[in-house]
CSV table of C-alpha atoms and ligand atoms in Angstrom, one decimal:
chain,number,residue,atom,x,y,z
D,1,UNK,CA,15.2,-5.6,33.3
D,2,UNK,CA,18.4,-7.5,33.4
D,3,UNK,CA,16.7,-10.3,31.6
D,4,UNK,CA,15.1,-8.3,29.0
D,5,UNK,CA,18.1,-6.8,27.3
D,6,UNK,CA,20.1,-7.5,24.2
D,7,UNK,CA,23.2,-8.2,26.2
D,8,UNK,CA,21.5,-10.9,28.3
D,9,UNK,CA,19.7,-12.4,25.2
D,10,UNK,CA,23.1,-12.5,23.6
D,11,UNK,CA,24.5,-14.5,26.5
D,12,UNK,CA,21.7,-17.0,26.3
D,13,UNK,CA,22.1,-17.4,22.6
D,14,UNK,CA,25.9,-17.9,22.9
D,15,UNK,CA,25.4,-20.5,25.6
D,16,UNK,CA,22.9,-22.2,23.3
D,17,UNK,CA,20.2,-22.1,25.9
D,18,UNK,CA,18.0,-20.4,23.4
D,19,UNK,CA,18.1,-20.5,19.6
D,20,UNK,CA,17.8,-17.5,17.4
D,21,UNK,CA,14.8,-19.1,15.7
D,22,UNK,CA,13.0,-19.6,19.0
D,23,UNK,CA,13.7,-16.0,20.0
D,24,UNK,CA,12.5,-14.7,16.7
D,25,UNK,CA,9.3,-16.8,16.9
D,26,UNK,CA,8.8,-15.5,20.4
D,27,UNK,CA,8.8,-11.9,19.2
D,28,UNK,CA,6.7,-12.7,16.1
D,29,UNK,CA,4.1,-14.3,18.3
D,30,UNK,CA,4.1,-11.2,20.6
D,31,UNK,CA,3.8,-9.0,17.6
D,32,UNK,CA,0.8,-11.0,16.3
D,33,UNK,CA,-0.9,-10.9,19.6
D,34,UNK,CA,-0.1,-7.4,20.9
D,35,UNK,CA,0.6,-5.3,17.9
D,36,UNK,CA,-3.1,-5.0,16.8
D,37,UNK,CA,-3.4,-3.0,20.1
D,38,UNK,CA,-0.1,-1.0,19.9
D,39,UNK,CA,0.2,-0.7,16.1
D,40,UNK,CA,4.0,-0.2,16.2
D,41,UNK,CA,4.8,-1.9,12.9
D,42,UNK,CA,3.9,-0.8,9.4
D,43,UNK,CA,5.5,-3.9,7.9
D,44,UNK,CA,6.4,-7.2,9.6
D,45,UNK,CA,8.7,-9.5,7.7
D,46,UNK,CA,8.4,-13.0,9.3
D,47,UNK,CA,9.8,-15.1,6.5
D,48,UNK,CA,12.9,-13.0,6.1
D,49,UNK,CA,13.3,-12.8,9.9
D,50,UNK,CA,13.1,-16.5,10.3
D,51,UNK,CA,15.6,-17.1,7.5
D,52,UNK,CA,18.0,-14.7,9.1
D,53,UNK,CA,17.5,-16.4,12.4
D,54,UNK,CA,18.2,-19.9,11.0
D,55,UNK,CA,21.4,-18.5,9.4
D,56,UNK,CA,22.3,-17.0,12.8
D,57,UNK,CA,21.8,-20.4,14.4
D,58,UNK,CA,24.1,-22.0,11.9
D,59,UNK,CA,26.8,-19.5,12.7
D,60,UNK,CA,26.2,-19.7,16.4
D,61,UNK,CA,26.7,-23.4,16.4
D,62,UNK,CA,29.9,-23.1,14.4
D,63,UNK,CA,31.1,-20.8,17.2
D,64,UNK,CA,31.0,-17.6,15.3
D,65,UNK,CA,30.9,-14.5,17.5
D,66,UNK,CA,29.3,-11.3,16.1
D,67,UNK,CA,27.9,-8.4,18.2
D,68,UNK,CA,24.2,-9.0,17.4
D,69,UNK,CA,24.2,-12.5,16.2
D,70,UNK,CA,20.6,-13.7,16.4
D,71,UNK,CA,19.2,-10.5,18.0
D,72,UNK,CA,15.7,-9.5,16.6
D,73,UNK,CA,15.5,-5.7,16.0
D,74,UNK,CA,13.1,-3.3,14.3
D,75,UNK,CA,13.8,-0.4,12.0
D,76,UNK,CA,12.0,2.9,11.6
D,77,UNK,CA,10.3,3.0,8.2
D,78,UNK,CA,12.3,6.0,6.9
D,79,UNK,CA,15.5,3.9,6.8
D,80,UNK,CA,16.0,2.0,3.5
D,81,UNK,CA,15.9,-1.8,3.5
D,82,UNK,CA,16.7,-3.6,0.3
D,83,UNK,CA,13.6,-5.5,-1.0
D,84,UNK,CA,11.4,-4.4,1.9
D,85,UNK,CA,8.9,-1.6,1.5
D,86,UNK,CA,10.1,1.7,3.0
D,87,UNK,CA,7.1,4.1,3.2
D,88,UNK,CA,8.1,7.0,5.6
D,89,UNK,CA,4.4,6.5,6.6
D,90,UNK,CA,3.5,8.5,3.5
D,91,UNK,CA,1.1,7.8,0.6
D,92,UNK,CA,3.8,9.1,-1.7
D,93,UNK,CA,6.1,6.2,-0.8
D,94,UNK,CA,3.5,3.7,0.0
D,95,UNK,CA,4.8,1.1,-2.5
D,96,UNK,CA,8.4,2.1,-2.6
D,97,UNK,CA,10.8,-0.8,-2.3
D,98,UNK,CA,14.4,0.4,-2.1
D,99,UNK,CA,17.0,-1.4,-4.2
D,100,UNK,CA,19.6,-0.9,-1.5
D,101,UNK,CA,20.2,-1.1,2.3
D,102,UNK,CA,21.0,2.0,4.4
D,103,UNK,CA,24.5,1.8,5.8
D,104,UNK,CA,23.1,1.2,9.3
D,105,UNK,CA,21.0,-1.7,8.0
D,106,UNK,CA,24.0,-3.2,6.2
D,107,UNK,CA,25.9,-3.0,9.4
D,108,UNK,CA,23.1,-4.5,11.5
D,109,UNK,CA,23.0,-7.4,9.1
D,110,UNK,CA,26.8,-7.8,9.1
D,111,UNK,CA,26.6,-8.0,12.9
D,112,UNK,CA,24.2,-10.9,12.6
D,113,UNK,CA,20.9,-9.1,13.6
D,114,UNK,CA,17.5,-10.4,12.7
D,115,UNK,CA,15.2,-7.8,11.2
D,116,UNK,CA,11.6,-8.2,12.3
D,117,UNK,CA,10.1,-5.3,10.3
D,118,UNK,CA,9.6,-1.6,9.8
D,119,UNK,CA,8.1,0.7,12.4
D,120,UNK,CA,5.5,3.5,12.2
D,121,UNK,CA,6.4,7.2,12.3
D,122,UNK,CA,5.0,10.6,11.7
D,123,UNK,CA,5.0,11.1,7.9
D,124,UNK,CA,8.6,11.8,6.8
D,125,UNK,CA,9.4,12.1,10.6
D,126,UNK,CA,7.5,15.4,10.9
D,127,UNK,CA,5.7,15.3,14.2
D,128,UNK,CA,5.8,14.4,17.8
D,129,UNK,CA,3.1,11.9,18.3
D,130,UNK,CA,3.1,9.4,15.4
D,131,UNK,CA,-0.4,10.7,14.6
D,132,UNK,CA,0.9,12.2,11.4
D,133,UNK,CA,1.4,8.7,9.9
D,134,UNK,CA,-0.7,8.4,6.8
D,135,UNK,CA,-1.7,4.9,7.8
D,136,UNK,CA,-2.6,4.8,11.5
D,137,UNK,CA,-1.5,6.2,14.8
D,138,UNK,CA,0.7,4.1,17.2
D,139,UNK,CA,-0.4,3.8,20.8
D,140,UNK,CA,1.6,4.1,24.0
D,141,UNK,CA,2.0,0.7,25.6
D,142,UNK,CA,1.7,2.2,29.1
D,143,UNK,CA,-1.7,3.6,28.3
D,144,UNK,CA,-3.4,2.9,25.0
D,145,UNK,CA,-5.3,6.2,25.0
D,146,UNK,CA,-2.0,8.1,25.0
D,147,UNK,CA,0.5,8.8,22.2
D,148,UNK,CA,3.9,7.1,22.1
D,149,UNK,CA,5.5,10.4,21.1
D,150,UNK,CA,7.2,10.8,17.8
D,151,UNK,CA,8.3,10.8,15.3
D,152,UNK,CA,10.0,7.4,16.1
D,153,UNK,CA,6.8,6.4,18.0
D,154,UNK,CA,6.7,2.9,16.4
D,155,UNK,CA,10.2,2.1,17.4
D,156,UNK,CA,9.8,3.4,20.9
D,157,UNK,CA,6.5,1.5,21.4
D,158,UNK,CA,7.9,-1.7,19.9
D,159,UNK,CA,10.8,-1.7,22.4
D,160,UNK,CA,8.6,-0.7,25.3
D,161,UNK,CA,6.0,-3.5,24.6
D,162,UNK,CA,8.9,-6.0,24.0
D,163,UNK,CA,7.9,-6.5,20.4
D,164,UNK,CA,11.6,-6.4,19.5
D,165,UNK,CA,14.9,-6.4,21.5
D,166,UNK,CA,16.0,-3.0,20.2
D,167,UNK,CA,15.3,-0.6,17.4
D,168,UNK,CA,16.6,2.2,15.3
D,169,UNK,CA,15.0,5.6,15.1
D,170,UNK,CA,16.0,9.0,13.6
D,171,UNK,CA,16.2,12.3,15.4
D,172,UNK,CA,16.0,15.6,13.7
D,173,UNK,CA,14.5,17.6,16.6
D,174,UNK,CA,13.8,15.0,19.2
D,175,UNK,CA,12.3,12.1,17.4
D,176,UNK,CA,14.3,9.5,19.3
D,177,UNK,CA,14.5,11.1,22.7
D,178,UNK,CA,10.9,12.4,23.1
D,179,UNK,CA,9.2,9.0,22.3
D,180,UNK,CA,11.8,7.2,24.4
D,181,UNK,CA,10.7,9.4,27.3
D,182,UNK,CA,7.0,8.8,26.6
D,183,UNK,CA,7.4,5.1,26.4
D,184,UNK,CA,9.8,4.4,29.2
D,185,UNK,CA,12.8,3.3,27.1
D,186,UNK,CA,16.3,4.5,26.4
D,187,UNK,CA,16.8,6.6,23.3
D,188,UNK,CA,20.1,8.0,22.1
D,189,UNK,CA,20.8,10.7,19.5
D,190,UNK,CA,24.5,10.5,18.7
D,191,UNK,CA,26.8,13.4,17.9
D,192,UNK,CA,25.9,14.6,14.4
D,193,UNK,CA,28.2,12.6,12.0
D,194,UNK,CA,28.7,9.6,14.3
D,195,UNK,CA,26.2,7.5,12.3
D,196,UNK,CA,26.0,7.5,8.6
D,197,UNK,CA,22.8,9.0,7.1
D,198,UNK,CA,23.3,7.0,3.8
D,199,UNK,CA,19.9,5.4,3.2
D,200,UNK,CA,18.0,7.5,5.7
D,201,UNK,CA,15.3,9.3,3.9
D,202,UNK,CA,16.3,13.0,4.3
D,203,UNK,CA,14.1,15.4,6.2
D,204,UNK,CA,16.5,18.1,7.3
D,205,UNK,CA,20.0,17.0,6.4
D,206,UNK,CA,22.0,19.3,8.8
D,207,UNK,CA,20.0,17.9,11.8
D,208,UNK,CA,19.0,14.3,10.9
D,209,UNK,CA,20.8,11.6,12.9
D,210,UNK,CA,20.0,7.9,13.3
D,211,UNK,CA,20.3,6.3,16.7
D,212,UNK,CA,19.2,3.4,18.9
D,213,UNK,CA,16.1,2.8,21.1
D,214,UNK,CA,16.6,0.1,23.7
D,215,UNK,CA,15.7,-1.1,27.2
D,216,UNK,CA,19.1,-0.4,28.7
D,217,UNK,CA,21.9,2.1,28.2
D,218,UNK,CA,24.3,-0.7,27.6
D,219,UNK,CA,22.1,-2.0,24.8
D,220,UNK,CA,22.1,1.5,23.2
D,221,UNK,CA,25.9,1.5,23.5
D,222,UNK,CA,26.1,-1.8,21.7
D,223,UNK,CA,23.7,-0.8,18.9
D,224,UNK,CA,25.7,2.4,18.4
D,225,UNK,CA,28.9,0.5,18.3
D,226,UNK,CA,27.5,-1.6,15.4
D,227,UNK,CA,25.8,1.2,13.4
D,228,UNK,CA,28.2,4.1,13.9
D,229,UNK,CA,31.6,5.0,12.6
D,230,UNK,CA,33.0,6.5,9.4
D,231,UNK,CA,31.2,5.9,6.1
D,232,UNK,CA,32.6,7.1,2.8
D,233,UNK,CA,29.0,7.3,1.4
D,234,UNK,CA,28.1,10.1,3.8
D,235,UNK,CA,30.3,13.1,3.4
D,236,UNK,CA,29.2,14.4,6.8
D,237,UNK,CA,30.1,11.2,8.7
D,238,UNK,CA,32.9,11.8,11.2
D,239,UNK,CA,36.1,10.2,9.9
D,240,UNK,CA,37.7,8.9,13.1
D,241,UNK,CA,37.0,5.5,14.5
D,242,UNK,CA,34.5,5.2,17.4
D,243,UNK,CA,35.6,4.5,21.0
D,244,UNK,CA,34.6,1.2,22.6
D,245,UNK,CA,31.4,2.5,24.1
D,246,UNK,CA,30.7,-0.7,26.2
D,247,UNK,CA,34.0,-0.7,28.0
D,248,UNK,CA,33.7,3.1,28.6
D,249,UNK,CA,30.5,2.5,30.5
D,250,UNK,CA,32.3,0.9,33.4
D,251,UNK,CA,34.3,3.9,34.3
D,252,UNK,CA,33.0,5.7,37.4
D,253,UNK,CA,31.2,9.1,36.9
D,254,UNK,CA,32.4,10.3,40.2
D,255,UNK,CA,33.7,13.9,40.1
D,256,UNK,CA,31.9,14.7,36.8
D,257,UNK,CA,30.6,18.2,36.8
D,258,UNK,CA,26.9,18.2,35.8
D,259,UNK,CA,25.2,21.4,34.6
D,260,UNK,CA,21.5,22.2,35.2
D,261,UNK,CA,20.3,24.9,32.8
D,262,UNK,CA,18.3,27.4,34.7
D,263,UNK,CA,16.1,28.2,31.7
D,264,UNK,CA,14.8,24.6,31.6
D,265,UNK,CA,13.1,24.5,34.9
D,266,UNK,CA,10.9,27.5,34.6
D,267,UNK,CA,7.4,27.8,33.1
D,268,UNK,CA,6.2,25.2,30.7
D,269,UNK,CA,7.6,22.3,32.6
D,270,UNK,CA,4.9,20.1,34.1
D,271,UNK,CA,4.9,19.7,37.9
D,272,UNK,CA,5.0,16.0,37.7
D,273,UNK,CA,7.9,15.9,35.4
D,274,UNK,CA,9.8,18.3,37.6
D,275,UNK,CA,9.1,16.1,40.7
D,276,UNK,CA,10.5,13.0,38.9
D,277,UNK,CA,13.5,14.9,37.6
D,278,UNK,CA,14.3,16.2,41.1
D,279,UNK,CA,14.6,12.5,42.2
D,280,UNK,CA,17.0,11.8,39.3
D,281,UNK,CA,19.1,14.9,40.2
D,282,UNK,CA,19.4,13.7,43.8
D,283,UNK,CA,20.6,10.3,42.5
D,284,UNK,CA,23.2,12.0,40.4
D,285,UNK,CA,24.5,14.0,43.4
D,286,UNK,CA,24.6,10.8,45.5
D,287,UNK,CA,26.8,9.2,42.7
D,288,UNK,CA,29.4,11.8,43.6
D,289,UNK,CA,28.9,14.2,40.7
D,290,UNK,CA,29.1,17.9,41.3
D,291,UNK,CA,26.0,19.8,40.3
D,292,UNK,CA,26.2,23.3,39.0
D,293,UNK,CA,23.7,25.7,37.6
D,294,UNK,CA,24.4,26.9,34.0
D,295,UNK,CA,22.7,29.1,31.6
D,296,UNK,CA,21.6,28.7,28.0
D,297,UNK,CA,20.3,32.2,27.4
D,298,UNK,CA,19.2,31.7,23.8
D,299,UNK,CA,17.2,28.6,24.5
D,300,UNK,CA,13.8,30.3,23.9
D,301,UNK,CA,14.8,31.0,20.3
D,302,UNK,CA,15.7,27.4,19.4
D,303,UNK,CA,12.2,26.4,18.5
D,304,UNK,CA,11.4,29.3,16.2
D,305,UNK,CA,14.9,28.9,14.5
D,306,UNK,CA,14.3,25.1,14.1
D,307,UNK,CA,10.9,25.8,12.5
D,308,UNK,CA,12.6,27.8,9.8
D,309,UNK,CA,15.7,25.7,9.3
D,310,UNK,CA,14.1,22.2,9.3
D,311,UNK,CA,11.2,23.2,6.9
D,312,UNK,CA,13.7,25.0,4.6
D,313,UNK,CA,15.8,21.9,4.3
D,314,UNK,CA,12.7,19.7,4.0
D,315,UNK,CA,11.2,21.8,1.2
D,316,UNK,CA,14.3,21.2,-0.8
D,317,UNK,CA,14.7,17.5,0.2
D,318,UNK,CA,11.1,16.7,-0.6
D,319,UNK,CA,11.2,18.3,-4.0
D,320,UNK,CA,12.3,14.9,-5.4
D,321,UNK,CA,8.9,13.4,-4.9
D,322,UNK,CA,7.4,14.5,-8.1
D,323,UNK,CA,6.0,11.3,-9.5
D,324,UNK,CA,8.8,10.9,-12.1
D,325,UNK,CA,11.4,8.5,-10.8
D,326,UNK,CA,9.7,6.7,-8.0
D,327,UNK,CA,6.8,6.7,-5.5
D,328,UNK,CA,3.3,7.6,-6.3
D,329,UNK,CA,2.3,9.0,-9.6
D,330,UNK,CA,-1.1,10.5,-10.3
D,331,UNK,CA,-1.5,11.2,-14.0
D,332,UNK,CA,-2.7,14.6,-15.2
D,333,UNK,CA,-3.3,16.6,-18.4
D,334,UNK,CA,0.3,17.6,-18.7
D,335,UNK,CA,3.5,17.4,-16.7
D,336,UNK,CA,2.6,20.3,-14.4
D,337,UNK,CA,-0.8,18.8,-13.7
D,338,UNK,CA,0.8,15.4,-12.9
D,339,UNK,CA,3.3,17.1,-10.5
D,340,UNK,CA,0.4,18.9,-8.7
D,341,UNK,CA,-1.9,15.9,-8.4
D,342,UNK,CA,0.9,13.6,-7.3
D,343,UNK,CA,2.1,16.0,-4.6
D,344,UNK,CA,-1.4,17.1,-3.4
D,345,UNK,CA,-2.6,13.5,-3.1
D,346,UNK,CA,0.7,12.0,-1.9
D,347,UNK,CA,1.6,14.3,1.0
D,348,UNK,CA,-0.4,14.8,4.2
D,349,UNK,CA,-1.3,18.1,5.8
D,350,UNK,CA,1.8,18.5,8.1
D,351,UNK,CA,4.2,17.7,5.3
D,352,UNK,CA,2.5,20.3,3.1
D,353,UNK,CA,2.6,22.8,5.9
D,354,UNK,CA,6.4,22.3,6.2
D,355,UNK,CA,7.0,22.5,2.5
D,356,UNK,CA,5.1,25.8,2.3
D,357,UNK,CA,6.9,27.2,5.4
D,358,UNK,CA,10.2,26.2,4.0
D,359,UNK,CA,9.6,27.4,0.5
D,360,UNK,CA,8.4,30.8,1.9
D,361,UNK,CA,11.4,31.1,4.2
D,362,UNK,CA,13.8,30.5,1.3
D,363,UNK,CA,12.2,32.7,-1.3
D,364,UNK,CA,13.8,35.9,-2.6
D,365,UNK,CA,13.4,38.8,-0.2
D,366,UNK,CA,12.5,36.6,2.8
D,367,UNK,CA,15.7,34.6,2.9
D,368,UNK,CA,17.5,37.3,4.9
D,369,UNK,CA,14.6,37.9,7.2
D,370,UNK,CA,14.0,34.3,8.0
D,371,UNK,CA,16.6,31.7,7.0
D,372,UNK,CA,19.6,33.9,7.6
D,373,UNK,CA,18.3,35.0,11.0
D,374,UNK,CA,17.6,31.4,12.0
D,375,UNK,CA,21.1,30.4,11.0
D,376,UNK,CA,22.5,33.2,13.2
D,377,UNK,CA,20.4,32.0,16.1
D,378,UNK,CA,21.7,28.6,15.5
D,379,UNK,CA,25.3,30.0,16.0
D,380,UNK,CA,24.2,31.6,19.3
D,381,UNK,CA,22.8,28.4,20.6
D,382,UNK,CA,26.0,26.5,19.6
D,383,UNK,CA,27.9,29.2,21.6
D,384,UNK,CA,25.6,28.9,24.6
D,385,UNK,CA,26.4,25.2,24.8
D,386,UNK,CA,30.2,25.9,24.3
D,387,UNK,CA,30.0,28.4,27.1
D,388,UNK,CA,28.2,25.9,29.4
D,389,UNK,CA,30.6,23.1,28.6
D,390,UNK,CA,33.5,25.3,29.6
D,391,UNK,CA,32.2,25.0,33.1
D,392,UNK,CA,30.7,21.5,33.2
D,393,UNK,CA,31.2,18.1,31.6
D,394,UNK,CA,27.6,17.1,30.9
D,395,UNK,CA,24.2,18.8,31.1
D,396,UNK,CA,21.1,17.3,32.6
D,397,UNK,CA,17.7,18.6,31.6
D,398,UNK,CA,14.1,17.4,30.8
D,399,UNK,CA,13.6,15.3,27.7
D,400,UNK,CA,10.0,16.6,27.3
D,401,UNK,CA,7.9,19.2,29.1
D,402,UNK,CA,5.1,16.7,29.8
D,403,UNK,CA,4.5,13.0,30.0
D,404,UNK,CA,2.7,11.3,27.1
D,405,UNK,CA,-0.4,13.2,26.1
D,406,UNK,CA,-3.8,11.9,24.8
D,407,UNK,CA,-4.4,10.9,21.2
D,408,UNK,CA,-6.0,13.8,19.5
D,409,UNK,CA,-5.1,16.3,22.2
D,410,UNK,CA,-2.7,18.4,20.0
D,411,UNK,CA,-3.6,17.4,16.5
D,412,UNK,CA,-5.6,20.6,15.8
D,413,UNK,CA,-2.9,22.9,17.2
D,414,UNK,CA,0.5,22.6,15.4
D,415,UNK,CA,2.2,25.0,17.8
D,416,UNK,CA,1.3,23.0,20.9
D,417,UNK,CA,2.6,19.9,19.1
D,418,UNK,CA,5.8,21.7,18.2
D,419,UNK,CA,6.4,22.8,21.8
D,420,UNK,CA,6.7,19.1,22.8
D,421,UNK,CA,10.3,19.3,21.5
D,422,UNK,CA,11.4,22.4,23.2
D,423,UNK,CA,14.2,20.6,25.2
D,424,UNK,CA,15.4,18.3,22.4
D,425,UNK,CA,15.6,20.7,19.4
D,426,UNK,CA,18.6,22.8,20.7
D,427,UNK,CA,20.7,19.6,20.9
D,428,UNK,CA,20.1,19.0,17.2
D,429,UNK,CA,20.8,22.6,16.3
D,430,UNK,CA,24.2,22.2,18.0
D,431,UNK,CA,24.9,18.7,16.7
D,432,UNK,CA,25.4,17.3,20.2
D,433,UNK,CA,24.9,13.8,21.7
D,434,UNK,CA,21.7,13.5,23.7
D,435,UNK,CA,20.4,10.5,25.7
D,436,UNK,CA,16.9,10.1,27.1
D,437,UNK,CA,16.6,7.7,30.0
D,438,UNK,CA,13.5,6.7,32.0
D,439,UNK,CA,13.9,7.9,35.6
D,440,UNK,CA,10.4,7.5,37.1
D,441,UNK,CA,6.7,7.6,36.7
D,442,UNK,CA,3.8,10.1,37.1
D,443,UNK,CA,1.1,9.3,39.6
D,444,UNK,CA,-0.9,7.9,36.8
D,445,UNK,CA,1.9,5.5,35.9
D,446,UNK,CA,3.3,7.2,32.8
D,447,UNK,CA,7.0,7.1,32.3
D,448,UNK,CA,9.2,10.2,32.5
D,449,UNK,CA,12.6,10.5,31.0
D,450,UNK,CA,15.6,12.7,31.7
D,451,UNK,CA,17.9,14.0,29.0
D,452,UNK,CA,21.7,13.9,29.3
D,453,UNK,CA,23.7,16.1,26.9
D,454,UNK,CA,27.4,16.3,26.2
D,455,UNK,CA,29.8,18.3,24.0
D,456,UNK,CA,30.3,17.1,20.4
D,457,UNK,CA,31.9,13.6,20.3
D,458,UNK,CA,31.3,13.1,24.1
D,459,UNK,CA,28.9,10.2,23.2
D,460,UNK,CA,30.8,7.8,25.5
D,461,UNK,CA,30.6,10.1,28.7
D,462,UNK,CA,26.9,10.7,28.1
D,463,UNK,CA,26.2,7.0,27.9
D,464,UNK,CA,28.4,6.4,30.9
D,465,UNK,CA,26.5,8.8,33.1
D,466,UNK,CA,23.2,7.3,31.8
D,467,UNK,CA,24.4,3.8,32.6
D,468,UNK,CA,25.3,4.6,36.2
D,469,UNK,CA,22.1,6.5,36.8
D,470,UNK,CA,20.1,3.6,35.4
D,471,UNK,CA,21.8,1.2,37.8
D,472,UNK,CA,21.5,3.6,40.7
D,473,UNK,CA,17.7,4.1,40.2
D,474,UNK,CA,17.0,0.5,39.4
D,475,UNK,CA,13.6,1.2,38.0
D,476,UNK,CA,11.5,-1.9,37.3
D,477,UNK,CA,10.4,-1.4,33.7
D,478,UNK,CA,8.5,-4.6,32.8
D,479,UNK,CA,6.7,-4.5,29.4
D,480,UNK,CA,3.3,-2.9,30.2
D,481,UNK,CA,1.4,-5.4,28.0
D,482,UNK,CA,1.7,-9.2,28.4
G,501,LIG,N1,8.9,16.9,16.3
G,501,LIG,C1,9.9,17.6,15.6
G,501,LIG,C2,9.4,17.9,14.2
G,501,LIG,O1,8.2,17.7,14.0
G,501,LIG,C3,11.1,16.7,15.4
G,501,LIG,C4,10.9,15.6,14.5
G,501,LIG,C5,12.1,14.7,14.3
G,501,LIG,O2,13.0,14.7,15.2
G,501,LIG,N2,12.2,14.0,13.2
G,501,LIG,O3,10.0,18.4,13.3
């Protein structure tokens, strides 16, 4: 694992043992050979990547030092890339080529990264398995009959199968952390506002947050350092500068008080996941942390509240896809007919379900019963966490109730699919930082992740506990496909 990390590749590039072009060709060759099985990428951009790599080599040889100089990464296809198709895995944006880069992409480029391509997702990031992609499902590299999770399933699978050194995903209700857990990689959802959403195609704006997927916690810290920080183009971005995440990692977690929410370890959690998490908990104790039981009494209402709030925001955000300014247009008899045809042919079934749910929940007469109620629940959940964090520094809980499930297993039952995010959604509702870290395997050899949660802006302590736990456990996570 030490070898396969951004930090170790960076060392080798700096020492000129390896050129950025060689490294980029290495990943492109793996993508060509292995991605037909995994199907992590929607678009691969070999020419652009090689040009960026040669530029990185020029800068490396002139002694320039940038945080990601020559490091090949992948980007979820709901994050805008100038001149490179950004589809959101939707027919409605199948041929959309953004005229600008998202802030995070601008920052990756400024840090010298090489962009290999755009990764698959559930359409508009709505889903938990990447099966809602309008193009094709992605497969879990650990078992090709299983889903990689979602919605950032393409990014998680690409990191897991070593088809890129690191990747960006987005997380509205668990879309970075749940696929990270399914694919045996690290996934981090920063505090809401840490990372600019400018250029992220909006799903539910009060919940959406971009974050890294990587093979190590230190790599996640490095990626966050590059993409995060204030951005005047996103009014919700947090105005203060970021801490130095990498140097914070080295501080000892000894004495930290770790809360275990009682409600998370009851029914619904698979036995195998529980067994693996028990091992992780023991390791945390051995590290000198104090373990305390805490309570999140409103946890059970998080999922229903999310499935009002997220669709309500989505129904409004997705109103812009009407065939007029960009994206698919299907002509009709008149304007109304054009709208109808464009939207009925452009959106897939899950996206339509969300638009209908959200429109209904916001309509006159129902707003009080649904949207307002859900917002009140959101406040209760925020308070639950505040209460818990008055007693402990960080919280440890499952990332997902089960390991990766089979393709097709939940596609006919939206509620079962939604339940996959039961442990991740409350964190988005409260705007907190959440890390998913691989901590073991099931008997069948499927990875299991644990989730570490902190109070708002405690991104650094969350990463620090994750980093120490990762080193303590020393799991051997070789890419499952060679
Ligand atoms: N699975 C959840 C949903 O379908 C979360 C998705 C996400 O985080 N983008 O809404």
